[in-house]
Amino acid sequence: MDLNRLILSGLLLVSITNLAEAAAFGNPDGSGGTVYALGSDIIIASDSNDFKELYIPEYTNSDWRAKYPSILKSNSSPNIQTRRYYEIKEKKWLQAKFYIFEASYEFGPKIEVQVSYDDGKRSWQQAFLVGSIYAEQLGYIPPDLRKATHTITIHNYYNGLMGGNNNIIIFEKRGAEHIEKGSIEEALFHEATHNYFNTMLFKKENPFYGLWKQAQSKDNDYISYYAKTNDFEDIAESFIAYYAVKYKKERAGKLKDKVLTAIPNRILFFEGINLNLTHLPTPLNSIHKPSQAYQIISSADQRAVDITNNGLLTLKPASTDNSQLWQLIPKADSQYGSSNRYHIRSMQSNDYDYKCIDVINGGRDDQSLHLTKCGNYSGQLFSLKPVGSQQYQLMPLWQKNLTKSAAHHSPTLNCMSVIDNKGLQRLIITPCNDSLEQFFVLRPY
């Protein structure tokens, strides 16, 4: 049985009101969270790592590598700048001098690496070596999760790690302890999660915030004592547990059952985020052009999504008709957030009357999909969730419990699906599952 079936079975079998026996990880004082409980082998050295190099920013447009040997022998840094950092003891922002480097990765943006100047006690060479260690470890973090981390700050002013404000603070003593234990990758994953989700938690009008709170309340338990601290720690603690049972389930061992029992609804929520937690790029990456035409091919029978005369969506044999051609328009300006959200716009549209796939009546009636005038509506904003080799589920941002039974258990995550209605195949939204009727291939035309 694959993990999706296991999760769905768990949701049916586990009574949300009877979770008192589900064991939380860690200790009542908040120590020993999921990073420690799940062990140091969730992410290992042989896993994908897209780190390329650490370099000096002002040499990015020149042949800095040729100059590197002379710089390495120099006692002065080519780049010392003042940056602000968060001082946990005083609970306020302070400023100090840092050696500034940049780390580049195969996928995703560069990250500024700030290493403490230590009042001149640390040489540039030492700073470079320390920065290289953590920049490389960040290469293990899935690029889509890592993209919300813009900087890392490395210094000796406290003992711990901290994520937030698109920054990860690494206090060297604790960082060294994680390296020795082999858990630095998991610790950085936890902190990167803060950067990715904190905006959602701060902006409570974000529709995903409501889904998160609903999942949280229906689970009626926490993955660890540390997760009980606040929403920020709950989501970071829960997300690495989700990653372990979803992507590294063979390494989670017996702890997998504890995770699935304790937080089934949070897991379902994370499934709906459609965050790609692999190092494999999706077809709609930075080189995607909105003008590119696609056919949307059903994995169930290899037929293409088409439009009926009354504007409903159906499947027909693939052809060159423009009724089967679609453009995926990124909606970075959406009030609902910019992460992997697209209008699916018909190429039958003209420049004055763009038509997009939408959920009829906001999901009432029979949840059919049809074409209507494009607008900034959650029923028109779709995301792509990788589910196999070149296969994706198309998930509207609009989410609602479609059945009474689902409403009793968890927020429902909905996907575009094919149904057969008296010999006519139609496109509707239904609760997400792992059937081929919900898997589609985006074929460039």
Short mmCIF file of C-alpha atoms in Angstrom, two decimals:
data_model
loop_
_atom_site.label_atom_id
_atom_site.label_comp_id
_atom_site.label_asym_id
_atom_site.label_seq_id
_atom_site.Cartn_x
_atom_site.Cartn_y
_atom_site.Cartn_z
CA MET A 1 0.00 0.00 0.00
CA ASP A 2 1.48 3.40 -0.95
CA LEU A 3 1.60 6.33 1.45
CA ASN A 4 -1.39 8.19 -0.01
CA ARG A 5 -3.61 5.16 0.53
CA LEU A 6 -2.14 4.70 3.99
CA ILE A 7 -2.91 8.29 4.93
CA LEU A 8 -6.46 8.11 3.60
CA SER A 9 -7.03 4.80 5.36
CA GLY A 10 -5.73 6.35 8.56
CA LEU A 11 -8.17 9.21 8.23
CA LEU A 12 -11.03 6.74 8.01
CA LEU A 13 -9.85 4.49 10.82
CA VAL A 14 -8.57 6.98 13.38
CA SER A 15 -11.24 8.72 15.45
CA ILE A 16 -10.14 12.31 15.82
CA THR A 17 -11.89 12.50 19.19
CA ASN A 18 -9.99 9.49 20.49
CA LEU A 19 -6.39 10.57 20.02
CA ALA A 20 -5.41 10.72 23.66
CA GLU A 21 -3.19 7.67 23.20
CA ALA A 22 -1.17 9.26 20.36
CA ALA A 23 2.33 9.86 21.75
CA ALA A 24 4.00 13.22 21.22
CA PHE A 25 7.75 13.26 20.63
CA GLY A 26 10.15 14.99 22.97
CA ASN A 27 9.93 15.99 26.60
CA PRO A 28 7.42 18.11 28.55
CA ASP A 29 10.00 20.87 28.93
CA GLY A 30 10.01 21.29 25.13
CA SER A 31 13.38 19.65 24.51
CA GLY A 32 13.96 16.82 22.08
CA GLY A 33 11.61 17.74 19.22
CA THR A 34 11.13 15.97 15.90
CA VAL A 35 14.68 16.72 14.69
CA TYR A 36 15.94 14.54 17.53
CA ALA A 37 13.08 12.03 17.74
CA LEU A 38 13.16 11.10 14.05
CA GLY A 39 16.91 10.63 14.14
CA SER A 40 19.75 11.92 11.99
CA ASP A 41 19.07 9.72 8.97
CA ILE A 42 16.01 11.37 7.44
CA ILE A 43 18.40 13.32 5.20
CA ILE A 44 21.73 11.61 4.51
CA ALA A 45 24.94 12.43 2.63
CA SER A 46 23.95 10.45 -0.47
CA ASP A 47 20.70 12.41 -0.94
CA SER A 48 20.36 15.05 -3.65
CA ASN A 49 22.36 18.22 -3.01
CA ASP A 50 22.35 21.07 -5.55
CA PHE A 51 24.97 23.30 -3.88
CA LYS A 52 27.38 24.72 -6.47
CA GLU A 53 29.83 27.12 -4.84
CA LEU A 54 30.46 29.85 -2.30
CA TYR A 55 32.00 33.00 -3.73
CA ILE A 56 32.73 36.66 -3.16
CA PRO A 57 29.80 38.80 -4.37
CA GLU A 58 31.77 41.58 -6.10
CA TYR A 59 33.52 39.00 -8.28
CA THR A 60 30.36 37.44 -9.66
CA ASN A 61 30.72 39.36 -12.93
CA SER A 62 34.43 38.76 -13.35
CA ASP A 63 36.86 35.90 -13.32
CA TRP A 64 36.96 35.72 -9.53
CA ARG A 65 38.30 32.18 -9.57
CA ALA A 66 41.57 33.39 -11.11
CA LYS A 67 41.88 35.92 -8.28
CA TYR A 68 40.92 33.48 -5.57
CA PRO A 69 44.44 32.13 -4.73
CA SER A 70 45.77 35.62 -3.97
CA ILE A 71 42.67 36.49 -1.96
CA LEU A 72 42.97 33.29 0.05
CA LYS A 73 46.50 34.24 1.10
CA SER A 74 45.45 37.76 2.07
CA ASN A 75 44.70 38.62 5.68
CA SER A 76 42.02 41.14 4.70
CA SER A 77 38.54 40.34 3.49
CA PRO A 78 37.34 41.59 0.11
CA ASN A 79 33.87 42.12 1.56
CA ILE A 80 33.09 43.15 5.16
CA GLN A 81 29.72 44.81 5.67
CA THR A 82 27.37 45.72 8.48
CA ARG A 83 24.25 43.60 8.82
CA ARG A 84 21.58 43.47 11.46
CA TYR A 85 20.95 40.26 13.36
CA TYR A 86 18.50 39.13 16.00
CA GLU A 87 19.88 38.84 19.52
CA ILE A 88 17.79 36.26 21.36
CA LYS A 89 19.06 37.11 24.86
CA GLU A 90 18.05 40.75 24.49
CA LYS A 91 15.15 39.95 22.14
CA LYS A 92 15.95 42.76 19.76
CA TRP A 93 17.72 43.51 16.50
CA LEU A 94 21.36 44.58 16.68
CA GLN A 95 24.00 45.43 14.09
CA ALA A 96 27.49 44.00 13.64
CA LYS A 97 30.15 43.45 10.98
CA PHE A 98 30.07 40.28 8.90
CA TYR A 99 32.10 38.70 6.14
CA ILE A 100 29.71 38.56 3.18
CA PHE A 101 29.65 35.69 0.69
CA GLU A 102 27.07 34.31 -1.73
CA ALA A 103 26.12 30.68 -2.25
CA SER A 104 24.79 29.46 -5.58
CA TYR A 105 22.65 26.40 -6.21
CA GLU A 106 21.62 24.40 -9.25
CA PHE A 107 17.95 25.16 -8.59
CA GLY A 108 16.62 28.28 -6.94
CA PRO A 109 18.04 31.68 -6.02
CA LYS A 110 21.38 32.52 -4.46
CA ILE A 111 21.69 32.91 -0.70
CA GLU A 112 23.76 35.56 1.06
CA VAL A 113 26.03 33.96 3.67
CA GLN A 114 26.98 36.25 6.56
CA VAL A 115 29.80 35.07 8.83
CA SER A 116 30.60 37.04 11.98
CA TYR A 117 33.68 39.27 11.85
CA ASP A 118 34.16 38.67 15.60
CA ASP A 119 35.77 42.08 16.06
CA GLY A 120 38.59 41.08 13.75
CA LYS A 121 39.42 37.89 15.63
CA ARG A 122 38.27 35.71 12.72
CA SER A 123 40.25 35.66 9.48
CA TRP A 124 38.63 35.76 6.07
CA GLN A 125 39.87 32.24 5.38
CA GLN A 126 38.23 30.91 8.54
CA ALA A 127 34.99 32.69 7.68
CA PHE A 128 35.00 31.21 4.18
CA LEU A 129 35.46 27.67 5.50
CA VAL A 130 32.65 28.06 8.06
CA GLY A 131 30.34 29.59 5.46
CA SER A 132 31.11 26.78 3.01
CA ILE A 133 30.06 24.12 5.51
CA TYR A 134 26.57 25.54 6.05
CA ALA A 135 26.05 26.68 2.45
CA GLU A 136 26.68 23.11 1.33
CA GLN A 137 24.33 21.69 3.96
CA LEU A 138 21.57 23.98 2.67
CA GLY A 139 21.93 22.20 -0.66
CA TYR A 140 20.12 19.23 0.88
CA ILE A 141 17.02 21.33 1.53
CA PRO A 142 14.45 20.93 -1.28
CA PRO A 143 14.79 24.01 -3.54
CA ASP A 144 11.11 24.97 -3.39
CA LEU A 145 11.28 25.01 0.41
CA ARG A 146 14.66 26.76 0.42
CA LYS A 147 13.59 29.61 -1.86
CA ALA A 148 12.07 31.54 1.06
CA THR A 149 15.50 31.65 2.74
CA HIS A 150 17.43 34.64 1.40
CA THR A 151 20.24 34.88 3.95
CA ILE A 152 21.99 32.86 6.63
CA THR A 153 23.75 34.50 9.56
CA ILE A 154 26.53 32.63 11.36
CA HIS A 155 27.84 33.93 14.69
CA ASN A 156 28.74 33.02 18.27
CA TYR A 157 26.40 35.24 20.26
CA TYR A 158 24.00 32.56 21.50
CA ASN A 159 23.40 28.82 21.40
CA GLY A 160 20.78 27.52 18.99
CA LEU A 161 19.33 27.87 15.50
CA MET A 162 16.57 30.22 14.45
CA GLY A 163 14.52 30.77 11.27
CA GLY A 164 12.38 33.76 10.30
CA ASN A 165 12.34 36.96 8.24
CA ASN A 166 13.72 34.95 5.28
CA ASN A 167 16.86 34.34 7.32
CA ILE A 168 18.40 31.41 9.19
CA ILE A 169 20.57 32.27 12.18
CA ILE A 170 23.15 29.61 13.01
CA PHE A 171 24.82 29.91 16.39
CA GLU A 172 28.06 28.06 15.87
CA LYS A 173 28.17 26.04 19.08
CA ARG A 174 24.77 24.47 18.42
CA GLY A 175 25.53 24.14 14.71
CA ALA A 176 28.68 22.18 15.55
CA GLU A 177 26.67 19.90 17.83
CA HIS A 178 24.20 19.16 15.03
CA ILE A 179 27.07 18.46 12.63
CA GLU A 180 28.63 16.03 15.10
CA LYS A 181 25.30 14.23 15.61
CA GLY A 182 24.54 14.19 11.88
CA SER A 183 21.32 16.18 12.33
CA ILE A 184 22.35 19.52 10.80
CA GLU A 185 20.37 18.85 7.61
CA GLU A 186 17.19 18.13 9.58
CA ALA A 187 17.75 21.21 11.76
CA LEU A 188 18.15 23.44 8.69
CA PHE A 189 15.01 21.87 7.18
CA HIS A 190 13.11 22.92 10.34
CA GLU A 191 14.41 26.49 10.13
CA ALA A 192 13.76 26.76 6.38
CA THR A 193 10.18 25.71 7.10
CA HIS A 194 9.77 28.76 9.34
CA ASN A 195 10.80 31.02 6.46
CA TYR A 196 8.41 29.33 4.03
CA PHE A 197 5.29 29.29 6.22
CA ASN A 198 5.70 32.30 8.52
CA THR A 199 4.08 34.69 6.03
CA MET A 200 0.99 32.49 5.93
CA LEU A 201 0.82 32.42 9.73
CA PHE A 202 1.29 36.18 10.05
CA LYS A 203 -1.31 37.00 7.37
CA LYS A 204 -4.35 35.33 8.83
CA GLU A 205 -6.54 36.42 5.90
CA ASN A 206 -4.63 33.91 3.75
CA PRO A 207 -7.14 31.09 3.04
CA PHE A 208 -4.52 28.47 3.86
CA TYR A 209 -4.32 29.81 7.40
CA GLY A 210 -7.92 28.79 8.02
CA LEU A 211 -7.26 25.33 6.63
CA TRP A 212 -4.20 25.00 8.88
CA LYS A 213 -6.15 25.96 12.00
CA GLN A 214 -8.93 23.56 11.06
CA ALA A 215 -6.48 20.69 10.57
CA GLN A 216 -4.75 21.57 13.82
CA SER A 217 -7.97 21.54 15.84
CA LYS A 218 -9.25 18.30 14.32
CA ASP A 219 -6.02 16.44 15.06
CA ASN A 220 -6.42 17.36 18.71
CA ASP A 221 -2.76 16.47 19.30
CA TYR A 222 0.76 17.68 18.51
CA ILE A 223 3.70 15.89 16.98
CA SER A 224 5.97 17.01 19.83
CA TYR A 225 5.91 18.94 23.08
CA TYR A 226 7.93 21.64 21.36
CA ALA A 227 5.21 21.96 18.72
CA LYS A 228 2.82 23.07 21.46
CA THR A 229 4.85 26.27 21.91
CA ASN A 230 3.02 28.19 19.16
CA ASP A 231 1.75 27.90 15.58
CA PHE A 232 5.20 28.64 14.18
CA GLU A 233 6.87 25.74 15.95
CA ASP A 234 3.90 23.47 15.36
CA ILE A 235 4.09 23.86 11.60
CA ALA A 236 7.88 23.46 11.50
CA GLU A 237 7.83 20.39 13.76
CA SER A 238 4.94 18.84 11.83
CA PHE A 239 6.34 19.55 8.37
CA ILE A 240 9.60 17.65 8.84
CA ALA A 241 7.56 14.73 10.23
CA TYR A 242 5.39 14.90 7.09
CA TYR A 243 8.53 14.99 4.93
CA ALA A 244 9.88 11.92 6.73
CA VAL A 245 6.79 9.76 6.22
CA LYS A 246 6.02 11.06 2.72
CA TYR A 247 9.46 11.14 1.11
CA LYS A 248 11.71 9.07 3.41
CA LYS A 249 9.25 6.56 4.85
CA GLU A 250 11.75 3.70 4.74
CA ARG A 251 13.99 5.69 7.09
CA ALA A 252 11.23 6.72 9.49
CA GLY A 253 10.75 3.10 10.58
CA LYS A 254 8.32 2.45 13.40
CA LEU A 255 7.97 6.18 14.06
CA LYS A 256 5.93 6.46 10.87
CA ASP A 257 2.85 5.07 12.59
CA LYS A 258 3.16 7.57 15.43
CA VAL A 259 3.27 10.43 12.94
CA LEU A 260 0.27 9.19 10.96
CA THR A 261 -1.72 8.66 14.15
CA ALA A 262 -0.87 11.96 15.80
CA ILE A 263 -1.29 14.45 12.93
CA PRO A 264 -3.35 12.93 10.07
CA ASN A 265 -5.14 16.19 9.29
CA ARG A 266 -1.96 18.24 9.29
CA ILE A 267 -0.53 15.71 6.84
CA LEU A 268 -3.56 16.17 4.63
CA PHE A 269 -3.05 19.94 4.84
CA PHE A 270 0.59 19.60 3.73
CA GLU A 271 -0.52 17.39 0.84
CA GLY A 272 -2.66 20.29 -0.33
CA ILE A 273 0.19 22.82 -0.22
CA ASN A 274 1.57 20.99 -3.29
CA LEU A 275 5.12 21.95 -2.40
CA ASN A 276 7.64 20.00 -4.45
CA LEU A 277 9.99 18.51 -1.86
CA THR A 278 12.32 16.90 -4.37
CA HIS A 279 15.31 18.28 -6.26
CA LEU A 280 13.53 17.59 -9.56
CA PRO A 281 12.31 20.72 -11.39
CA THR A 282 8.69 21.00 -12.47
CA PRO A 283 7.96 21.77 -16.14
CA LEU A 284 6.78 25.26 -15.22
CA ASN A 285 10.08 26.66 -14.01
CA SER A 286 11.78 30.00 -14.48
CA ILE A 287 12.01 29.53 -18.26
CA HIS A 288 8.26 28.97 -18.63
CA LYS A 289 6.65 31.48 -20.99
CA PRO A 290 2.98 32.37 -20.47
CA SER A 291 2.54 32.24 -24.25
CA GLN A 292 3.44 28.53 -24.30
CA ALA A 293 0.50 26.34 -25.29
CA TYR A 294 -0.20 23.03 -23.55
CA GLN A 295 -2.50 20.10 -24.03
CA ILE A 296 -3.76 18.68 -20.74
CA ILE A 297 -3.75 14.92 -21.20
CA SER A 298 -5.56 12.55 -18.84
CA SER A 299 -3.29 9.79 -17.55
CA ALA A 300 -6.35 7.52 -17.34
CA ASP A 301 -6.97 7.22 -21.08
CA GLN A 302 -4.56 9.63 -22.85
CA ARG A 303 -7.35 11.90 -24.09
CA ALA A 304 -7.15 15.68 -23.94
CA VAL A 305 -9.15 18.21 -21.94
CA ASP A 306 -11.59 19.93 -24.31
CA ILE A 307 -14.54 22.33 -24.16
CA THR A 308 -18.17 21.42 -24.85
CA ASN A 309 -20.56 23.75 -26.67
CA ASN A 310 -22.02 24.95 -23.36
CA GLY A 311 -18.61 25.72 -21.88
CA LEU A 312 -18.17 22.66 -19.68
CA LEU A 313 -14.94 20.65 -19.68
CA THR A 314 -14.74 17.16 -21.11
CA LEU A 315 -12.21 14.73 -22.62
CA LYS A 316 -11.82 14.09 -26.34
CA PRO A 317 -9.20 12.40 -28.51
CA ALA A 318 -6.15 14.65 -28.80
CA SER A 319 -6.28 16.93 -31.85
CA THR A 320 -4.96 20.24 -33.12
CA ASP A 321 -8.17 22.10 -32.24
CA ASN A 322 -7.51 25.23 -30.21
CA SER A 323 -10.29 24.13 -27.87
CA GLN A 324 -7.67 21.70 -26.51
CA LEU A 325 -4.92 24.28 -26.11
CA TRP A 326 -4.30 26.04 -22.82
CA GLN A 327 -1.94 28.62 -21.42
CA LEU A 328 -0.78 28.60 -17.80
CA ILE A 329 -0.58 32.21 -16.65
CA PRO A 330 1.40 32.79 -13.42
CA LYS A 331 -0.57 34.86 -10.92
CA ALA A 332 2.13 36.43 -8.79
CA ASP A 333 -0.17 39.40 -8.17
CA SER A 334 -2.88 37.28 -6.62
CA GLN A 335 -4.24 38.27 -3.22
CA TYR A 336 -4.03 34.59 -2.35
CA GLY A 337 -0.26 34.29 -2.71
CA SER A 338 2.15 33.68 -5.57
CA SER A 339 3.47 30.17 -4.92
CA ASN A 340 2.77 27.94 -7.91
CA ARG A 341 -0.60 29.53 -8.79
CA TYR A 342 -1.83 29.73 -12.37
CA HIS A 343 -4.82 30.70 -14.42
CA ILE A 344 -5.54 27.90 -16.90
CA ARG A 345 -6.60 30.04 -19.83
CA SER A 346 -8.22 28.75 -23.00
CA MET A 347 -6.56 29.66 -26.29
CA GLN A 348 -10.03 30.02 -27.73
CA SER A 349 -10.10 33.30 -25.81
CA ASN A 350 -9.53 36.59 -27.59
CA ASP A 351 -7.55 39.55 -26.31
CA TYR A 352 -10.70 41.22 -25.01
CA ASP A 353 -12.43 38.27 -23.38
CA TYR A 354 -10.02 35.85 -21.72
CA LYS A 355 -11.71 32.68 -20.44
CA CYS A 356 -10.29 30.51 -17.66
CA ILE A 357 -11.16 27.20 -16.05
CA ASP A 358 -13.34 27.82 -13.00
CA VAL A 359 -15.39 25.89 -10.46
CA ILE A 360 -19.10 26.37 -11.12
CA ASN A 361 -20.86 28.47 -8.46
CA GLY A 362 -17.87 28.29 -6.16
CA GLY A 363 -18.17 24.52 -5.89
CA ARG A 364 -21.89 24.21 -5.23
CA ASP A 365 -24.14 22.04 -7.39
CA ASP A 366 -22.06 19.21 -8.87
CA GLN A 367 -18.58 20.82 -8.67
CA SER A 368 -18.27 20.85 -12.45
CA LEU A 369 -15.51 22.79 -14.16
CA HIS A 370 -16.32 25.23 -16.92
CA LEU A 371 -14.97 28.29 -18.72
CA THR A 372 -15.76 31.76 -17.49
CA LYS A 373 -14.21 35.21 -17.67
CA CYS A 374 -10.81 35.24 -15.99
CA GLY A 375 -10.67 36.93 -12.60
CA ASN A 376 -8.82 36.87 -9.31
CA TYR A 377 -10.93 34.11 -7.76
CA SER A 378 -9.75 31.14 -5.71
CA GLY A 379 -11.76 28.80 -7.98
CA GLN A 380 -9.63 29.90 -10.93
CA LEU A 381 -6.20 29.67 -9.28
CA PHE A 382 -4.74 26.22 -9.81
CA SER A 383 -1.50 24.73 -8.55
CA LEU A 384 0.49 21.78 -9.85
CA LYS A 385 1.38 18.92 -7.55
CA PRO A 386 3.92 16.37 -8.89
CA VAL A 387 2.57 12.84 -8.43
CA GLY A 388 4.77 10.80 -10.76
CA SER A 389 6.90 10.92 -13.86
CA GLN A 390 5.64 14.03 -15.70
CA GLN A 391 2.25 13.62 -14.00
CA TYR A 392 0.46 16.25 -11.94
CA GLN A 393 -2.67 16.86 -9.98
CA LEU A 394 -4.36 20.20 -10.72
CA MET A 395 -5.60 21.68 -7.46
CA PRO A 396 -7.81 24.77 -7.22
CA LEU A 397 -6.95 27.13 -4.39
CA TRP A 398 -10.66 27.00 -3.57
CA GLN A 399 -11.03 24.20 -1.04
CA LYS A 400 -14.19 23.04 0.67
CA ASN A 401 -15.52 19.89 2.27
CA LEU A 402 -17.58 18.33 -0.52
CA THR A 403 -19.18 15.60 1.57
CA LYS A 404 -20.57 15.49 5.08
CA SER A 405 -18.35 12.54 5.95
CA ALA A 406 -15.24 14.46 4.92
CA ALA A 407 -16.35 17.47 6.94
CA HIS A 408 -16.35 15.39 10.09
CA HIS A 409 -12.74 14.36 9.64
CA SER A 410 -10.62 17.02 8.01
CA PRO A 411 -10.36 19.88 5.54
CA THR A 412 -10.88 18.42 2.09
CA LEU A 413 -8.19 18.99 -0.51
CA ASN A 414 -9.77 18.99 -3.94
CA CYS A 415 -8.38 18.08 -7.35
CA MET A 416 -9.50 18.15 -10.95
CA SER A 417 -10.90 14.72 -11.77
CA VAL A 418 -12.45 12.82 -14.67
CA ILE A 419 -15.83 11.13 -14.20
CA ASP A 420 -17.96 9.15 -16.61
CA ASN A 421 -21.55 10.38 -16.84
CA LYS A 422 -23.60 8.09 -19.08
CA GLY A 423 -20.75 7.69 -21.52
CA LEU A 424 -19.76 11.36 -21.46
CA GLN A 425 -16.54 12.15 -19.66
CA ARG A 426 -16.67 15.34 -17.64
CA LEU A 427 -14.16 17.28 -15.55
CA ILE A 428 -15.16 18.05 -11.98
CA ILE A 429 -13.41 18.62 -8.67
CA THR A 430 -13.45 15.85 -6.09
CA PRO A 431 -11.43 15.13 -2.94
CA CYS A 432 -7.84 14.35 -3.91
CA ASN A 433 -6.81 10.71 -4.10
CA ASP A 434 -4.20 8.65 -5.94
CA SER A 435 -6.31 7.52 -8.90
CA LEU A 436 -5.28 8.02 -12.52
CA GLU A 437 -8.51 9.97 -13.04
CA GLN A 438 -6.81 12.83 -11.17
CA PHE A 439 -3.42 12.59 -12.89
CA PHE A 440 -2.68 14.77 -15.92
CA VAL A 441 0.29 15.33 -18.22
CA LEU A 442 1.05 18.86 -19.44
CA ARG A 443 2.18 18.36 -23.01
CA PRO A 444 3.81 21.43 -24.65
CA TYR A 445 2.22 22.10 -28.03
#
